[in-house]
Amino acid sequence: MFRSTLKVLQQSSLRVKFFGSIHNPLGSVVRAVLPDPSSVYMLRRWSLVRTPGLAVNMATSSSHSAVRRVAIFGGTHGNELSGVLLVKHWLKHGEEIARRSMEVRPFITNPKAVEKCVRYIDTDLNRVFDNQSLSGDQKGKVPYEIEQARKINSLFGPKGSKNGYDVILDLHNTTAHMGATLILENSRDDFTIQMCKYIQTSMAPESCAVLLIEHPGVKYATTRSIAKHPIGIEVGPQPQGVVRADILRTMKNVVNYALDFMQYFNEGTEFPPCSLEVYRVLEKIDYPRNESGDLGAIIHPSLQDQDWKPLNPGDPMFITMDGEVTCYEGENTVYPTFVNEAAYYEKNQAFAKTEKVTLMAQALRL
């Protein structure tokens, strides 16, 4: 493995200095460590590629402009009620989320779905923030959520522009046993990585996983993706159309820690380089199906409620009505999440398969 790593480093014009340092042509130091057992990222031609067992960190600081505008979205899915209740509360009691250095705007993103307490009216709002849907080129009647997406894009974007909101915190619930989860879309966004690290540290000893949904060649169409630094906040388990006090409290804490981080950053706090263990999505796994396309098996009891726990080769995944068990046949240990999520039955997803990855962020300062 070490020889192959050296070969990749040579291809990228990076010189290896032993004792764990790598020097790039610009003179800054890249620290290499060997964590166990995560996959991590290394620098190659100034882009990040996955290399098992090697973490690489540019030991320089990253300077960002102050955070001026933050939005908190609730009701992207109208039956995920923690975010709905919190945003409605903050619309009346904005002083609870006010921070003196920035505007913080709570917003109900899918009001019709919230009114009916359903996930969506015509289509999933959290999947239509792509360029085609936002462009307005479609002819004829447009689904309600696409109309709403265009409105949201005009208020908080436009997507990909310098005028977009700095940060959007998008609040979601899951029926899966995931606890508090932060959803990260960009492994190169030092600001958001540092914010996730701050939230994780502040939440301890309560766990707070980070799910990296980045995929090569994919431009995400999530509601929050119109911001410069989007982050999803997913908390569960909570049934659809129900509010649990413990889940709501956890979500409220995560939001406040995120706002505190941004306030400290705006006040000049410098955050040192950090590492962040995340779970990177590899593949979405469907349920076994019969010849009619109906469910042929369900989640095995030993996998149920085991989000973020290792799934090893040979471990049970599904069980049929007759007791026949389907086991995991992959070569490597993976970490399932969104296990048996109610909203994903329509999306033909039993769970998402992830791997552990360690991201490294530069020091962050104003």
Coordinates of C-alpha atoms in Angstrom, one line a residue:
M1 CA 0.0 0.0 0.0
F2 CA 2.8 2.4 0.9
R3 CA 4.5 1.9 -2.5
S4 CA 1.2 2.6 -4.3
T5 CA 0.8 5.7 -2.2
L6 CA 4.2 7.0 -3.1
K7 CA 3.4 6.4 -6.8
V8 CA 0.3 8.5 -6.6
L9 CA 2.2 11.2 -4.8
Q10 CA 4.9 11.2 -7.5
Q11 CA 2.2 11.6 -10.1
S12 CA 0.9 14.6 -8.4
S13 CA 4.3 16.4 -8.2
L14 CA 4.3 16.1 -4.4
R15 CA 7.6 15.3 -2.7
V16 CA 7.5 12.9 0.2
K17 CA 9.4 13.7 3.3
F18 CA 9.4 10.9 5.8
F19 CA 8.3 11.3 9.4
G20 CA 4.7 12.0 8.1
S21 CA 5.1 15.3 6.2
I22 CA 4.5 15.9 2.5
H23 CA 5.7 19.1 0.9
N24 CA 3.9 20.5 -2.2
P25 CA 5.5 22.8 -4.8
L26 CA 4.1 25.9 -3.2
G27 CA 6.0 25.3 0.0
S28 CA 3.1 24.5 2.3
V29 CA 3.2 21.4 4.4
V30 CA 0.8 18.5 4.0
R31 CA 0.5 16.3 7.1
A32 CA 0.0 12.6 6.5
V33 CA -1.3 10.3 9.2
L34 CA -2.5 6.8 9.2
P35 CA -5.8 6.5 11.1
D36 CA -7.4 3.2 11.7
P37 CA -9.4 2.0 9.9
S38 CA -10.9 4.8 7.9
S39 CA -10.6 5.6 4.3
V40 CA -9.5 9.2 3.8
Y41 CA -8.6 11.7 1.2
M42 CA -5.3 12.7 -0.4
L43 CA -4.4 15.6 -2.6
R44 CA -3.8 14.9 -6.2
R45 CA -3.4 17.7 -8.8
W46 CA -5.1 19.9 -6.2
S47 CA -8.2 17.7 -6.1
L48 CA -9.2 15.2 -3.5
V49 CA -9.3 11.5 -4.3
R50 CA -10.1 8.6 -2.0
T51 CA -7.1 6.6 -0.8
P52 CA -7.5 3.9 1.9
G53 CA -5.6 4.6 5.1
L54 CA -4.1 8.0 4.3
A55 CA -5.3 11.4 5.6
V56 CA -3.8 14.5 4.1
N57 CA -4.1 18.0 5.5
M58 CA -2.9 21.3 4.1
A59 CA -1.3 22.9 7.2
T60 CA -2.2 26.4 6.2
S61 CA -5.1 28.6 7.2
S62 CA -8.2 29.3 5.2
S63 CA -9.6 32.9 5.2
H64 CA -13.3 33.4 4.7
S65 CA -15.5 36.5 4.6
A66 CA -17.9 37.0 7.5
V67 CA -21.2 35.3 7.6
R68 CA -23.9 37.9 7.0
R69 CA -27.1 35.9 6.1
V70 CA -28.3 32.6 7.5
A71 CA -31.5 30.9 6.7
I72 CA -33.2 28.1 8.8
F73 CA -35.5 26.0 6.7
G74 CA -38.3 23.9 8.2
G75 CA -41.1 22.0 6.4
T76 CA -39.1 21.0 3.3
H77 CA -41.0 17.8 4.0
G78 CA -44.3 18.8 5.5
N79 CA -44.7 15.8 7.8
E80 CA -41.3 16.2 9.5
L81 CA -42.6 18.2 12.4
S82 CA -39.6 19.1 14.5
G83 CA -38.3 21.6 12.0
V84 CA -41.8 22.8 11.3
L85 CA -42.5 23.6 14.9
L86 CA -39.1 25.2 15.6
V87 CA -39.3 27.5 12.6
K88 CA -42.9 28.5 13.4
H89 CA -41.8 29.2 17.0
W90 CA -38.8 31.3 15.8
L91 CA -40.9 33.3 13.4
K92 CA -42.7 34.6 16.6
H93 CA -39.6 34.5 18.9
G94 CA -36.7 35.5 16.7
E95 CA -34.7 36.7 19.6
E96 CA -33.9 33.1 20.5
I97 CA -31.9 32.7 17.3
A98 CA -30.7 36.3 16.8
R99 CA -27.0 36.8 16.6
R100 CA -25.7 40.4 16.6
S101 CA -23.3 39.9 13.6
M102 CA -25.7 38.4 11.1
E103 CA -29.2 38.1 9.9
V104 CA -30.9 34.8 10.8
R105 CA -34.1 34.1 8.9
P106 CA -36.4 31.2 9.7
F107 CA -38.6 30.1 6.8
I108 CA -41.2 27.5 6.0
T109 CA -40.2 26.1 2.7
N110 CA -43.3 23.9 1.7
P111 CA -46.3 25.6 3.4
K112 CA -49.0 23.5 1.5
A113 CA -47.4 20.3 2.5
V114 CA -47.1 21.5 6.1
E115 CA -50.8 22.5 6.1
K116 CA -51.7 19.0 4.9
C117 CA -49.0 17.3 7.0
V118 CA -47.7 15.3 4.0
R119 CA -44.2 14.9 2.7
Y120 CA -45.0 16.8 -0.5
I121 CA -47.9 17.9 -2.7
D122 CA -46.7 17.0 -6.2
T123 CA -43.1 16.1 -6.0
D124 CA -40.2 16.0 -3.5
L125 CA -39.1 19.6 -2.9
N126 CA -35.7 18.4 -1.7
R127 CA -34.9 17.0 -5.2
V128 CA -35.9 19.8 -7.6
F129 CA -33.3 22.5 -7.0
D130 CA -31.5 21.6 -10.3
N131 CA -30.9 24.1 -13.1
Q132 CA -33.6 22.7 -15.3
S133 CA -36.3 23.0 -12.6
L134 CA -35.2 26.4 -11.5
S135 CA -34.8 27.9 -15.0
G136 CA -38.5 28.4 -15.7
D137 CA -38.2 26.8 -19.2
Q138 CA -40.9 24.2 -18.6
K139 CA -44.1 24.6 -20.5
G140 CA -47.6 24.0 -19.2
K141 CA -48.6 23.5 -15.6
V142 CA -45.7 23.2 -13.3
P143 CA -45.7 21.0 -10.1
Y144 CA -46.3 23.0 -6.9
E145 CA -42.9 22.2 -5.5
I146 CA -41.1 23.4 -8.6
E147 CA -43.0 26.7 -8.3
Q148 CA -42.0 26.9 -4.7
A149 CA -38.4 26.0 -5.5
R150 CA -38.2 29.0 -7.9
K151 CA -39.6 31.3 -5.2
I152 CA -37.1 30.0 -2.6
N153 CA -34.3 30.4 -5.1
S154 CA -35.2 34.0 -5.8
L155 CA -35.4 34.7 -2.1
F156 CA -32.2 32.9 -0.9
G157 CA -30.2 32.4 -4.0
P158 CA -29.8 32.4 -6.9
K159 CA -28.1 29.1 -6.7
G160 CA -24.4 29.2 -7.5
S161 CA -24.2 33.0 -7.4
K162 CA -22.3 35.3 -5.0
N163 CA -25.6 36.8 -3.9
G164 CA -26.9 33.5 -2.3
Y165 CA -27.3 33.2 1.4
D166 CA -24.0 32.3 3.2
V167 CA -25.5 29.4 5.2
I168 CA -28.7 27.4 5.1
L169 CA -29.6 25.0 7.9
D170 CA -32.2 22.6 6.5
L171 CA -34.2 20.8 9.2
H172 CA -35.4 17.2 8.7
N173 CA -36.6 14.2 10.6
T174 CA -36.1 10.6 9.9
T175 CA -37.9 7.5 11.1
A176 CA -34.6 5.7 11.1
H177 CA -32.5 5.3 14.3
M178 CA -29.9 7.8 13.2
G179 CA -29.8 10.2 16.2
A180 CA -28.5 13.7 15.3
T181 CA -26.9 13.7 11.9
L182 CA -25.3 16.5 9.9
I183 CA -25.5 16.2 6.1
L184 CA -22.5 17.5 4.2
E185 CA -22.4 18.0 0.4
N186 CA -18.8 19.1 -0.2
S187 CA -15.7 17.5 1.2
R188 CA -13.6 20.5 0.2
D189 CA -15.7 23.1 2.1
D190 CA -13.4 23.9 5.1
F191 CA -16.0 26.3 6.6
T192 CA -18.7 23.7 6.8
I193 CA -16.3 20.9 7.9
Q194 CA -15.2 23.2 10.8
M195 CA -18.8 23.9 11.7
C196 CA -19.6 20.2 11.8
K197 CA -16.6 19.6 14.0
Y198 CA -17.7 22.4 16.4
I199 CA -21.2 21.0 16.6
Q200 CA -19.9 17.4 17.2
T201 CA -17.7 18.6 20.0
S202 CA -20.5 20.7 21.5
M203 CA -22.9 17.8 21.4
A204 CA -20.7 15.4 23.2
P205 CA -21.3 13.0 24.8
E206 CA -24.4 12.7 22.7
S207 CA -23.3 11.4 19.3
C208 CA -23.6 13.5 16.1
A209 CA -22.8 11.6 12.9
V210 CA -21.8 13.4 9.7
L211 CA -23.1 12.0 6.4
L212 CA -21.2 13.0 3.2
I213 CA -23.5 12.7 0.2
E214 CA -20.9 14.0 -2.3
H215 CA -20.6 12.0 -5.5
P216 CA -18.4 12.7 -8.5
G217 CA -20.2 14.5 -11.3
V218 CA -23.4 15.0 -9.3
K219 CA -24.7 18.5 -8.7
Y220 CA -27.1 18.3 -5.7
A221 CA -30.7 19.5 -6.1
T222 CA -31.4 19.8 -2.4
T223 CA -33.3 22.8 -1.0
R224 CA -30.3 24.0 0.9
S225 CA -27.9 23.7 -2.1
I226 CA -28.6 27.3 -3.1
A227 CA -26.5 28.5 -0.2
K228 CA -22.7 28.9 -0.3
H229 CA -22.4 26.6 2.7
P230 CA -25.4 24.2 2.9
I231 CA -25.9 21.8 5.8
G232 CA -28.7 19.4 6.5
I233 CA -29.8 18.6 10.0
E234 CA -31.5 15.2 10.3
V235 CA -32.7 14.0 13.7
G236 CA -34.5 10.7 14.5
P237 CA -36.1 8.4 15.1
Q238 CA -39.4 10.2 14.9
P239 CA -42.6 9.0 13.1
Q240 CA -44.0 11.1 10.3
G241 CA -46.6 13.6 11.5
V242 CA -45.4 13.3 15.1
V243 CA -43.3 15.5 17.4
R244 CA -41.1 14.0 20.1
A245 CA -39.8 16.3 22.8
D246 CA -36.4 14.7 23.0
I247 CA -35.9 14.9 19.2
L248 CA -37.0 18.5 19.0
R249 CA -34.6 19.4 21.8
T250 CA -31.7 17.8 20.0
M251 CA -32.5 19.6 16.8
K252 CA -32.8 22.9 18.6
N253 CA -29.4 22.3 20.3
V254 CA -27.8 21.5 16.9
V255 CA -29.1 24.8 15.4
N256 CA -27.9 26.9 18.3
Y257 CA -24.5 25.3 18.2
A258 CA -24.3 26.1 14.5
L259 CA -25.3 29.7 15.1
D260 CA -22.8 30.0 17.9
F261 CA -20.0 28.7 15.6
M262 CA -20.8 31.4 13.1
Q263 CA -21.0 34.1 15.7
Y264 CA -17.6 33.1 17.1
F265 CA -16.2 33.1 13.6
N266 CA -17.5 36.5 12.9
E267 CA -16.0 37.8 16.1
G268 CA -12.5 36.7 15.0
T269 CA -12.1 33.3 16.6
E270 CA -9.6 31.2 14.7
F271 CA -10.4 27.5 14.5
P272 CA -7.3 25.3 14.3
P273 CA -6.9 22.6 11.6
C274 CA -9.2 19.7 12.4
S275 CA -10.0 16.2 11.2
L276 CA -13.6 15.0 10.8
E277 CA -14.8 11.4 10.6
V278 CA -17.7 11.2 8.2
Y279 CA -19.8 8.5 6.5
R280 CA -19.6 8.7 2.8
V281 CA -22.5 7.3 0.8
L282 CA -21.4 4.4 -1.5
E283 CA -24.7 2.9 -2.7
K284 CA -28.4 2.8 -2.0
I285 CA -29.7 -0.7 -1.4
D286 CA -33.2 -1.7 -2.4
Y287 CA -35.4 -4.3 -0.8
P288 CA -35.5 -7.8 -2.4
R289 CA -38.4 -7.8 -4.9
N290 CA -40.7 -10.5 -6.2
E291 CA -41.8 -11.0 -9.8
S292 CA -44.5 -8.4 -9.4
G293 CA -42.1 -5.8 -8.0
D294 CA -43.5 -6.0 -4.5
L295 CA -41.4 -6.4 -1.4
G296 CA -39.9 -9.8 -1.3
A297 CA -38.3 -9.4 2.1
I298 CA -38.0 -6.8 4.9
I299 CA -35.2 -5.5 7.1
H300 CA -33.7 -8.3 9.3
P301 CA -34.2 -7.7 13.1
S302 CA -30.4 -7.7 13.6
L303 CA -30.0 -4.7 11.2
Q304 CA -33.1 -2.8 12.3
D305 CA -32.2 0.3 14.4
Q306 CA -28.4 -0.3 13.7
D307 CA -27.7 2.9 11.8
W308 CA -24.0 3.7 11.7
K309 CA -23.1 0.3 13.1
P310 CA -20.7 -2.0 11.1
L311 CA -22.3 -4.4 8.6
N312 CA -19.7 -7.1 8.0
P313 CA -19.6 -9.7 5.2
G314 CA -22.0 -12.5 6.1
D315 CA -24.2 -10.3 8.4
P316 CA -28.0 -10.6 7.9
M317 CA -29.7 -7.8 5.9
F318 CA -33.2 -9.0 4.9
I319 CA -35.6 -11.8 5.9
T320 CA -38.6 -13.1 4.0
M321 CA -42.0 -14.1 5.3
D322 CA -40.8 -17.7 5.2
G323 CA -37.8 -16.9 7.3
E324 CA -35.2 -17.0 4.5
V325 CA -32.3 -14.6 5.3
T326 CA -30.3 -12.6 2.8
C327 CA -26.8 -11.7 4.0
Y328 CA -24.4 -9.0 3.1
E329 CA -22.0 -10.4 0.5
G330 CA -19.6 -7.4 0.0
E331 CA -15.9 -7.7 0.6
N332 CA -15.6 -4.8 3.1
T333 CA -17.3 -3.7 6.2
V334 CA -19.8 -0.9 5.5
Y335 CA -22.0 1.3 7.7
P336 CA -25.8 1.4 6.9
T337 CA -27.9 4.5 7.5
F338 CA -31.5 5.5 6.8
V339 CA -32.3 1.9 7.7
N340 CA -35.9 1.2 7.0
E341 CA -36.7 4.9 6.5
A342 CA -40.5 5.2 5.9
A343 CA -40.1 8.0 3.3
Y344 CA -37.8 5.9 1.1
Y345 CA -40.1 3.0 0.4
E346 CA -41.4 5.0 -2.6
K347 CA -37.8 5.5 -3.6
N348 CA -37.0 1.8 -3.5
Q349 CA -34.4 2.3 -0.8
A350 CA -34.0 0.0 2.2
F351 CA -30.9 1.7 3.5
A352 CA -27.8 3.6 2.3
K353 CA -24.4 1.9 2.4
T354 CA -21.6 4.1 3.6
E355 CA -17.9 3.9 4.4
K356 CA -15.9 5.8 7.0
V357 CA -13.8 8.6 5.6
T358 CA -11.7 11.2 7.5
L359 CA -11.7 14.7 6.1
M360 CA -9.1 17.3 7.0
A361 CA -9.8 21.0 7.2
Q362 CA -7.4 23.9 7.2
A363 CA -7.3 26.4 10.1
L364 CA -10.2 28.8 9.6
R365 CA -10.2 32.5 10.3
L366 CA -12.0 35.7 9.2

